[in-house]
CSV table of C-alpha atoms and ligand atoms in Angstrom, one decimal:
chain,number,residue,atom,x,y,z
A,131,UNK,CA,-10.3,-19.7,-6.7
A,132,UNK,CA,-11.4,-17.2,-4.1
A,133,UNK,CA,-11.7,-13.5,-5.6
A,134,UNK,CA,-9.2,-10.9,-4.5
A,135,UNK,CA,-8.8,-7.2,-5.2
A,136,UNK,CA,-6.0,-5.1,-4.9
A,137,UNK,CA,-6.4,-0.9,-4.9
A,138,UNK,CA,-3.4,0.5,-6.3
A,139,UNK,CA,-3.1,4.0,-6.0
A,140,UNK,CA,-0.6,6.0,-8.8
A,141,UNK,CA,-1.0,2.8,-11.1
A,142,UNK,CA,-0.8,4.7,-14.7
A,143,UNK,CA,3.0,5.0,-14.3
A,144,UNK,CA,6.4,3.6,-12.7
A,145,UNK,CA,6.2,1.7,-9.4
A,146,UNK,CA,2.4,1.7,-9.0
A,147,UNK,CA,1.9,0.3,-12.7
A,148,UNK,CA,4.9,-2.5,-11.9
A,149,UNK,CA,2.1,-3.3,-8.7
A,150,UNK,CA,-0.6,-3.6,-10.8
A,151,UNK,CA,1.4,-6.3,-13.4
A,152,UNK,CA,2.9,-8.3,-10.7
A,153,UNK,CA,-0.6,-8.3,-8.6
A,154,UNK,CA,-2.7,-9.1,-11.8
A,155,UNK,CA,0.3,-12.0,-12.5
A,156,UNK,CA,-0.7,-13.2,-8.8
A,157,UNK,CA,-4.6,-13.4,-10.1
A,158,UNK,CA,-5.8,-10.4,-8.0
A,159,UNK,CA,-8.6,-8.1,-10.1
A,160,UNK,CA,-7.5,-5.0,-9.9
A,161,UNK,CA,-8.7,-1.4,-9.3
A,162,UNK,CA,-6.3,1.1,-10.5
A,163,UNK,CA,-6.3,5.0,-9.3
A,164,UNK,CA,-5.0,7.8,-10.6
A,165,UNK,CA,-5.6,11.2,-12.7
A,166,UNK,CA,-4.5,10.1,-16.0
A,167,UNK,CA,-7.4,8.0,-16.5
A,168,UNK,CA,-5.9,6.7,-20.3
A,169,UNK,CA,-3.0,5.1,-19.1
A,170,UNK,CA,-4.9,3.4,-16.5
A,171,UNK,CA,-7.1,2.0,-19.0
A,172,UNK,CA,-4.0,1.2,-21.3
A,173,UNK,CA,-2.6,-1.1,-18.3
A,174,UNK,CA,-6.2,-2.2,-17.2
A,175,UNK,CA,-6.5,-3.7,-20.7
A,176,UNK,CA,-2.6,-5.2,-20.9
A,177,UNK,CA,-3.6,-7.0,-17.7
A,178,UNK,CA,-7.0,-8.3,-18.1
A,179,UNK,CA,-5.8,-10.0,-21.7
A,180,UNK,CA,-2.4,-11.4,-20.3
A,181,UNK,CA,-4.0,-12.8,-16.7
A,182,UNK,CA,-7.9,-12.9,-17.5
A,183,UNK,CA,-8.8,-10.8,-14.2
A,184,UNK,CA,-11.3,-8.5,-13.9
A,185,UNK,CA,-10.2,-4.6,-13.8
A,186,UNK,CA,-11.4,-1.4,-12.7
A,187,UNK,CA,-10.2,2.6,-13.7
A,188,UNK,CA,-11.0,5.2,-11.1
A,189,UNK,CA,-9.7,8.7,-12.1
A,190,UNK,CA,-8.9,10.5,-9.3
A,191,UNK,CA,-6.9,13.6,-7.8
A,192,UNK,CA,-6.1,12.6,-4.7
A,193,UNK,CA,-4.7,16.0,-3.8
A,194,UNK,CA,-8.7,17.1,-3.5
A,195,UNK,CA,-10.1,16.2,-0.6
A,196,UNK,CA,-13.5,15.0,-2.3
A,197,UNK,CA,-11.7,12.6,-4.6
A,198,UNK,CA,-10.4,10.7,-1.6
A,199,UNK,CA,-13.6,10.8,0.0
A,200,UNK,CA,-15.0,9.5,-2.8
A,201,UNK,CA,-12.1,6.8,-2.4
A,202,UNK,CA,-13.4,5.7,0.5
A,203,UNK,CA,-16.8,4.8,0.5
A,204,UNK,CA,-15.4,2.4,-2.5
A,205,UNK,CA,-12.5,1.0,-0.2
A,206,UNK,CA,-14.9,0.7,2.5
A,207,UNK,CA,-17.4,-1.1,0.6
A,208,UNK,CA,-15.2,-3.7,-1.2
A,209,UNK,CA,-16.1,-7.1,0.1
A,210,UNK,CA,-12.5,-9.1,-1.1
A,211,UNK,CA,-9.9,-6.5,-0.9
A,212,UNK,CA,-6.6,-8.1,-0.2
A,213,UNK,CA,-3.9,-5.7,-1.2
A,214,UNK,CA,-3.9,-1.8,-0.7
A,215,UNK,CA,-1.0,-0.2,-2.1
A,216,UNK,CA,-0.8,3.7,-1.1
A,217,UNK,CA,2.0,4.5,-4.2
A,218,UNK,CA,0.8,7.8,-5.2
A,219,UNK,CA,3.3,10.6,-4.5
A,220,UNK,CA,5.4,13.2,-6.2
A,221,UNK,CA,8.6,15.2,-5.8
A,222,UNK,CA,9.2,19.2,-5.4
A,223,UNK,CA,12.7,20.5,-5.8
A,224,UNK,CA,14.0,23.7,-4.2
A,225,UNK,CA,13.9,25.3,-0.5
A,226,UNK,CA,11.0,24.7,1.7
A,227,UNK,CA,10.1,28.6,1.4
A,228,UNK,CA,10.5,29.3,-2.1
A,229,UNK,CA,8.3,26.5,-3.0
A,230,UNK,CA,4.6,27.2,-3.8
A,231,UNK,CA,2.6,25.9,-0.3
A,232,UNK,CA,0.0,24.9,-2.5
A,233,UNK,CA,2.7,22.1,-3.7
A,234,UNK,CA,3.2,21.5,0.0
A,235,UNK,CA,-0.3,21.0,1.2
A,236,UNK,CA,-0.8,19.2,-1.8
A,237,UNK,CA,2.1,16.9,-1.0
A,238,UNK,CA,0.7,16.1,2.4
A,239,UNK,CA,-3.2,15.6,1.0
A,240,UNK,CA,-1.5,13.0,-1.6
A,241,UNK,CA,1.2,11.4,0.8
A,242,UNK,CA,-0.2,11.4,4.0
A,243,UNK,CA,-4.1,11.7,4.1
A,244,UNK,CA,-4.9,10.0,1.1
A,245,UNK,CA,-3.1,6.8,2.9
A,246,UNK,CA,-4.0,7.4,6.4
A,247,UNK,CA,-8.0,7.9,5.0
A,248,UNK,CA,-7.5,4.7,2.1
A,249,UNK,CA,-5.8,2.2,5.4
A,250,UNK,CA,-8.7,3.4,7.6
A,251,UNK,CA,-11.4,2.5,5.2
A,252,UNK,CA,-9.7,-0.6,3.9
A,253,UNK,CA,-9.1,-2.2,7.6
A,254,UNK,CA,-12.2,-3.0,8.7
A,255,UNK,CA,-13.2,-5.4,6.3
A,256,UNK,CA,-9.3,-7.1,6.0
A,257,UNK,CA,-9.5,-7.7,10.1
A,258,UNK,CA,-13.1,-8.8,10.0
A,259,UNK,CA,-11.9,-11.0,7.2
A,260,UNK,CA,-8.5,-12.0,8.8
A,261,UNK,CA,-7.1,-11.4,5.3
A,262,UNK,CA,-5.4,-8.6,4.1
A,263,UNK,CA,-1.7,-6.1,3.1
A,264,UNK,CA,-1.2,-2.7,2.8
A,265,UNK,CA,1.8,-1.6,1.2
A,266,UNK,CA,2.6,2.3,2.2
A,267,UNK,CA,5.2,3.7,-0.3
A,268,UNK,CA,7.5,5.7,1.3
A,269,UNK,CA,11.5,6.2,-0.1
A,270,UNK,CA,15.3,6.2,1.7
A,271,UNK,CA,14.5,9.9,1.7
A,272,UNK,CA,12.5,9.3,4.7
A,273,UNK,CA,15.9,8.5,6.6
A,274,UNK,CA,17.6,11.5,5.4
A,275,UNK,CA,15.8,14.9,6.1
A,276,UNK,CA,17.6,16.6,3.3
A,277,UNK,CA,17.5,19.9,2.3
A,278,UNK,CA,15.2,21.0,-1.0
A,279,UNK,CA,13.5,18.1,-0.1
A,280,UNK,CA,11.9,19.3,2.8
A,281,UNK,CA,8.1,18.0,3.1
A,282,UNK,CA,8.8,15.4,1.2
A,283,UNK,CA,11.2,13.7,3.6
A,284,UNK,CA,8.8,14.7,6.3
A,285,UNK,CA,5.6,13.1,4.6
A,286,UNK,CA,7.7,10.3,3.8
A,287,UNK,CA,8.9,9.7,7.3
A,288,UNK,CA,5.5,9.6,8.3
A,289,UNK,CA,4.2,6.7,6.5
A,290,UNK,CA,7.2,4.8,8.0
A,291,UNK,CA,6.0,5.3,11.4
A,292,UNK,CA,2.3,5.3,10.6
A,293,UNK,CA,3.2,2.1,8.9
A,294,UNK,CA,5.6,0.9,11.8
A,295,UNK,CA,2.9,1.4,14.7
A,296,UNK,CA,0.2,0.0,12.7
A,297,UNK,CA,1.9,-3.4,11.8
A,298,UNK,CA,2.6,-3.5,15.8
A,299,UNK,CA,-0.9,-3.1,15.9
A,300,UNK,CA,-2.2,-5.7,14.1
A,301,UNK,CA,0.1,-8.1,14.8
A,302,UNK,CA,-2.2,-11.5,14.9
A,303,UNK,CA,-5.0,-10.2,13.5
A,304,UNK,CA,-4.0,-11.7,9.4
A,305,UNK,CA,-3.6,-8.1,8.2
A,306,UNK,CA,0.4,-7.4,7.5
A,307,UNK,CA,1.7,-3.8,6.3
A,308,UNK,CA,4.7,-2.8,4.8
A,309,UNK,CA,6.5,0.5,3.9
A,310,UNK,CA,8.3,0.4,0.7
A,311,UNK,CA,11.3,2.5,0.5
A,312,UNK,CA,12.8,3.2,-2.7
A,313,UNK,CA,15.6,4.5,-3.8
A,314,UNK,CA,16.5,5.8,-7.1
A,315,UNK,CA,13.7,3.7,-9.4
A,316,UNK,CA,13.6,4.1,-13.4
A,317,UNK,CA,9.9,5.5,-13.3
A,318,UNK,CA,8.7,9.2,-14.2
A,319,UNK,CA,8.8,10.3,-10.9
A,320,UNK,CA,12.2,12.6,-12.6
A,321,UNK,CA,10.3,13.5,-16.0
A,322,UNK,CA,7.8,16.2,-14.2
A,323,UNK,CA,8.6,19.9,-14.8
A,324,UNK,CA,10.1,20.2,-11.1
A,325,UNK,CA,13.0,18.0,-12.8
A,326,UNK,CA,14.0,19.7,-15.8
A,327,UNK,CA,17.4,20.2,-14.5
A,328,UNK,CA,17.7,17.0,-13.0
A,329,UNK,CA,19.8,14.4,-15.3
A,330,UNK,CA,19.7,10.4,-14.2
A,331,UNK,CA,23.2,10.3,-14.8
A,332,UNK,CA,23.8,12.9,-11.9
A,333,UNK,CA,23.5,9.7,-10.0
A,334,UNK,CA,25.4,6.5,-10.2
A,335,UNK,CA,23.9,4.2,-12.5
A,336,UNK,CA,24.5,1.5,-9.7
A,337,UNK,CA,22.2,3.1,-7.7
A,338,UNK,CA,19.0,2.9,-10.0
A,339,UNK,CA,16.3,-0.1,-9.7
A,340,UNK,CA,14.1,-1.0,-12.0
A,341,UNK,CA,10.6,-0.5,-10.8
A,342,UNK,CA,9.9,-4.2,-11.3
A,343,UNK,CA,12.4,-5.3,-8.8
A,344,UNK,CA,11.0,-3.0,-6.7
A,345,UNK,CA,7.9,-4.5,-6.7
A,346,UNK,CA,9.4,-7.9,-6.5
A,347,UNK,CA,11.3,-7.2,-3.1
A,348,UNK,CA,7.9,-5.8,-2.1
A,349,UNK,CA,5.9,-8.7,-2.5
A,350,UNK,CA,8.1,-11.1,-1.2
A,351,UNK,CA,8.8,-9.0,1.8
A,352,UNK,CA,4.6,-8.7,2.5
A,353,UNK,CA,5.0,-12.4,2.5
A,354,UNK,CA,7.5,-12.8,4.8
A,355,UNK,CA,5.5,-10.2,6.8
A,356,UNK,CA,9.0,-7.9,6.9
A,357,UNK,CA,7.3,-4.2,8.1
A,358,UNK,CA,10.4,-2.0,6.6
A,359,UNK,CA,11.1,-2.7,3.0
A,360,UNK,CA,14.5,-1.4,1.7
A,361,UNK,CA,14.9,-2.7,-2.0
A,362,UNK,CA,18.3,-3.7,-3.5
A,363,UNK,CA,21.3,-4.6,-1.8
A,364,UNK,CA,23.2,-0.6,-2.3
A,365,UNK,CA,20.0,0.8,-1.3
A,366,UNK,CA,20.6,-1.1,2.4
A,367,UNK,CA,24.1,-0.6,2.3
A,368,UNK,CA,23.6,3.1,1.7
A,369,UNK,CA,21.2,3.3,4.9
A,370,UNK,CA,23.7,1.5,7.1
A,371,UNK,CA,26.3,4.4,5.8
A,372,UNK,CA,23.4,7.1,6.6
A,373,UNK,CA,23.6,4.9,10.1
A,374,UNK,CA,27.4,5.7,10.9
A,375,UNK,CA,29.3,8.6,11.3
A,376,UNK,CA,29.3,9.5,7.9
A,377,UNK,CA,25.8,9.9,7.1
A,378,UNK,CA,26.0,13.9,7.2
A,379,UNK,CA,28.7,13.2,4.1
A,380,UNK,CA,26.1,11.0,2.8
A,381,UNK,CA,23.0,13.9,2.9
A,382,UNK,CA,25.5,16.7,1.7
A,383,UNK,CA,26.3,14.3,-1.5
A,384,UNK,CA,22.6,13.4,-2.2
A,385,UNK,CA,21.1,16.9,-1.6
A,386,UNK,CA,24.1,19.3,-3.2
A,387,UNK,CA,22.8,19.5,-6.2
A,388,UNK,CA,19.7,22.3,-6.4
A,389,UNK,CA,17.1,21.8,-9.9
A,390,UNK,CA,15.0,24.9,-9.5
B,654,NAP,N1,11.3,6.9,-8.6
B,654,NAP,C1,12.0,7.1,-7.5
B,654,NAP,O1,13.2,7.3,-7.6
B,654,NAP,C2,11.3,6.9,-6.2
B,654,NAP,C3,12.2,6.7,-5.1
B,654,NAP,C4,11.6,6.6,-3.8
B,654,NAP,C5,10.2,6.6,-3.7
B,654,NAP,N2,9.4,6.8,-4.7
B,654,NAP,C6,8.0,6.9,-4.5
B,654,NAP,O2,7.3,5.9,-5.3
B,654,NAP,C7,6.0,6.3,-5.5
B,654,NAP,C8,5.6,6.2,-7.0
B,654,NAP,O3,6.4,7.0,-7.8
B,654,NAP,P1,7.1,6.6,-9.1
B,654,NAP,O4,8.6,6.7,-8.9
B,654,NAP,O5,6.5,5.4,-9.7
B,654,NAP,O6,6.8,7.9,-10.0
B,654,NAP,P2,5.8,8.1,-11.2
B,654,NAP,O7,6.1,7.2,-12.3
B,654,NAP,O8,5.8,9.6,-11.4
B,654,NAP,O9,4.4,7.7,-10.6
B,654,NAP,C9,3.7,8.5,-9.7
B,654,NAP,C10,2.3,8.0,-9.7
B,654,NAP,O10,1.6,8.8,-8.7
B,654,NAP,C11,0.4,9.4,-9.3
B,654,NAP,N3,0.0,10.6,-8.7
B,654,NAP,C12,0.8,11.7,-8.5
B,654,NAP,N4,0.1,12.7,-8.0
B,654,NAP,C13,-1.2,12.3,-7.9
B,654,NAP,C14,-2.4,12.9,-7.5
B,654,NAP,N5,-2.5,14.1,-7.1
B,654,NAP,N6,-3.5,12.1,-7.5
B,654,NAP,C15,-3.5,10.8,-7.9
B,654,NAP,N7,-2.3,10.2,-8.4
B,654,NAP,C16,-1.2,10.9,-8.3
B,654,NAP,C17,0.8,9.5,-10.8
B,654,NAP,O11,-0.4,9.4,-11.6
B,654,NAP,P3,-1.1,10.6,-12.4
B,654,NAP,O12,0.0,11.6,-12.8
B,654,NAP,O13,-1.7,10.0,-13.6
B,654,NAP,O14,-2.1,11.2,-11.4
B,654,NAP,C18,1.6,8.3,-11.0
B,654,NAP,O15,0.8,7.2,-11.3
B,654,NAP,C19,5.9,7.8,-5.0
B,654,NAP,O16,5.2,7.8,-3.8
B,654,NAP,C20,7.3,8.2,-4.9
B,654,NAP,O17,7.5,9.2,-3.9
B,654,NAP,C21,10.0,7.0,-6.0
């Protein structure tokens, strides 16, 4: 069988790490990224004994601008790439002016240049080679432009119509790209010190995917080259409520609650 790579970016936890199983499951070698460069040898090893492909750890921050350069020449030079997944992200609670900016520019380093560098390295080899996905994860916040949420929503927004444009794009050319939008995953996206106020059960348990399924809607919506990926059947239902009259309601319910 031909070698394939996938690049996962924000592997050594939640969503990024359920890529990385269900892409080493598929027989893709893998080359996992992010700054806690144990747990992405942890999972490197799981996958390599359980599926036999070959794996690869790259530490990097990819809030610092020479990380992701760094990023790049790799991406660029890869000769069987076949699945980028920009996953890496984080959340910052609290108003848009009381937050650090750091946070904020860091935010958009991590969301949005990280992913618009990493898809501009990764495409010329995936058109040349008439071959390739790239998997942008956003989240319903995207939709929403809710308060204490501010840059995030924004950043997220982007990558859907970053990812949007592109797929228009590069329609015919074998390259398909998706944006993932989550909603409320079991990952540790809610464990970081921003959330020490936040409690899971603030939210509906109804409303919380594992980050497998996630992952699972994902892949079989890359196949089915579907550009906007809403997992789980509330998730969509919740986005044709933010659709209607009642999404304000729906903004003031999911942003009331402040965690600073
Ligand atoms: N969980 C949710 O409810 C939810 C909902 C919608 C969308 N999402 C999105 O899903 C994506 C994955 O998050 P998750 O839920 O799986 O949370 P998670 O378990 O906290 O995973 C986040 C991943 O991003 C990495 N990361 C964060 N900052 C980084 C940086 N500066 N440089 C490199 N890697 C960095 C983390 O790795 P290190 O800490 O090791 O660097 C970790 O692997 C994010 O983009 C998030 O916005 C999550």
């Amino acid at each position: 069988m031909a070698q394939k790579t996938a690049l996962i970016t924000g592997a050594s936890s939640g969503i990024g790490a359920a890529f990385a199983r269900t892409a080493a499951a598929r027989g893709y070698d893998l080359i996992l990224v992010a700054r806690r460069q144990e747990r992405l040898e942890a999972l490197a090893e799981e996958c390599r004994k359980a599926h036999g492909v070959d794996t690869e750890v790259l530490a990097a921050d990819l809030a610092k601008p020479e990380d992701v350069a760094q990023l790049v020449k790799k991406i660029a030079g890869l000769p069987s790439l076949e699945l980028l997944v920009n996953n890496a992200g984080f959340g910052t609670t609290g108003h848009f002016a009381d937050v650090d900016l750091d946070k904020h520019l860091d935010m958009l380093q991590v969301h949005v240049t990280a992913t618009m560098r990493f898809t501009h390295a990764a495409l010329e080899g995936m058109i040349a080679r008439r071959k390739g996905g790239i998997v942008n994860v956003s989240s319903l916040s995207a939709f929403l432009a809710m308060p204490n949420a501010v840059t995030y929503c924004a950043t997220k927004m982007w990558l859907v119509t970053f990812s949007q444009a592109l797929a228009k794009e590069l329609a015919g050319t074998g390259v398909h790209v998706q944006v993932l939008c989550p909603g409320f995953t079991y990952t540790e996206f809610h464990d970081t010190p921003e959330f020490a106020k936040f409690k899971r059960t603030d939210v509906s348990t109804g409303l919380w995917m594992p980050a497998a399924d996630v992952v699972n809607e994902s892949m079989a919506a890359l196949e089915a080259d579907r550009v906007v990926c809403i997992p789980g059947r509330k998730n969509r239902l919740l986005m044709a409520l933010n659709r209607s009259p009642l999404g304000p309601l729906l903004v003031w319910m999911l942003a009331r609650k402040r965690y600073e």
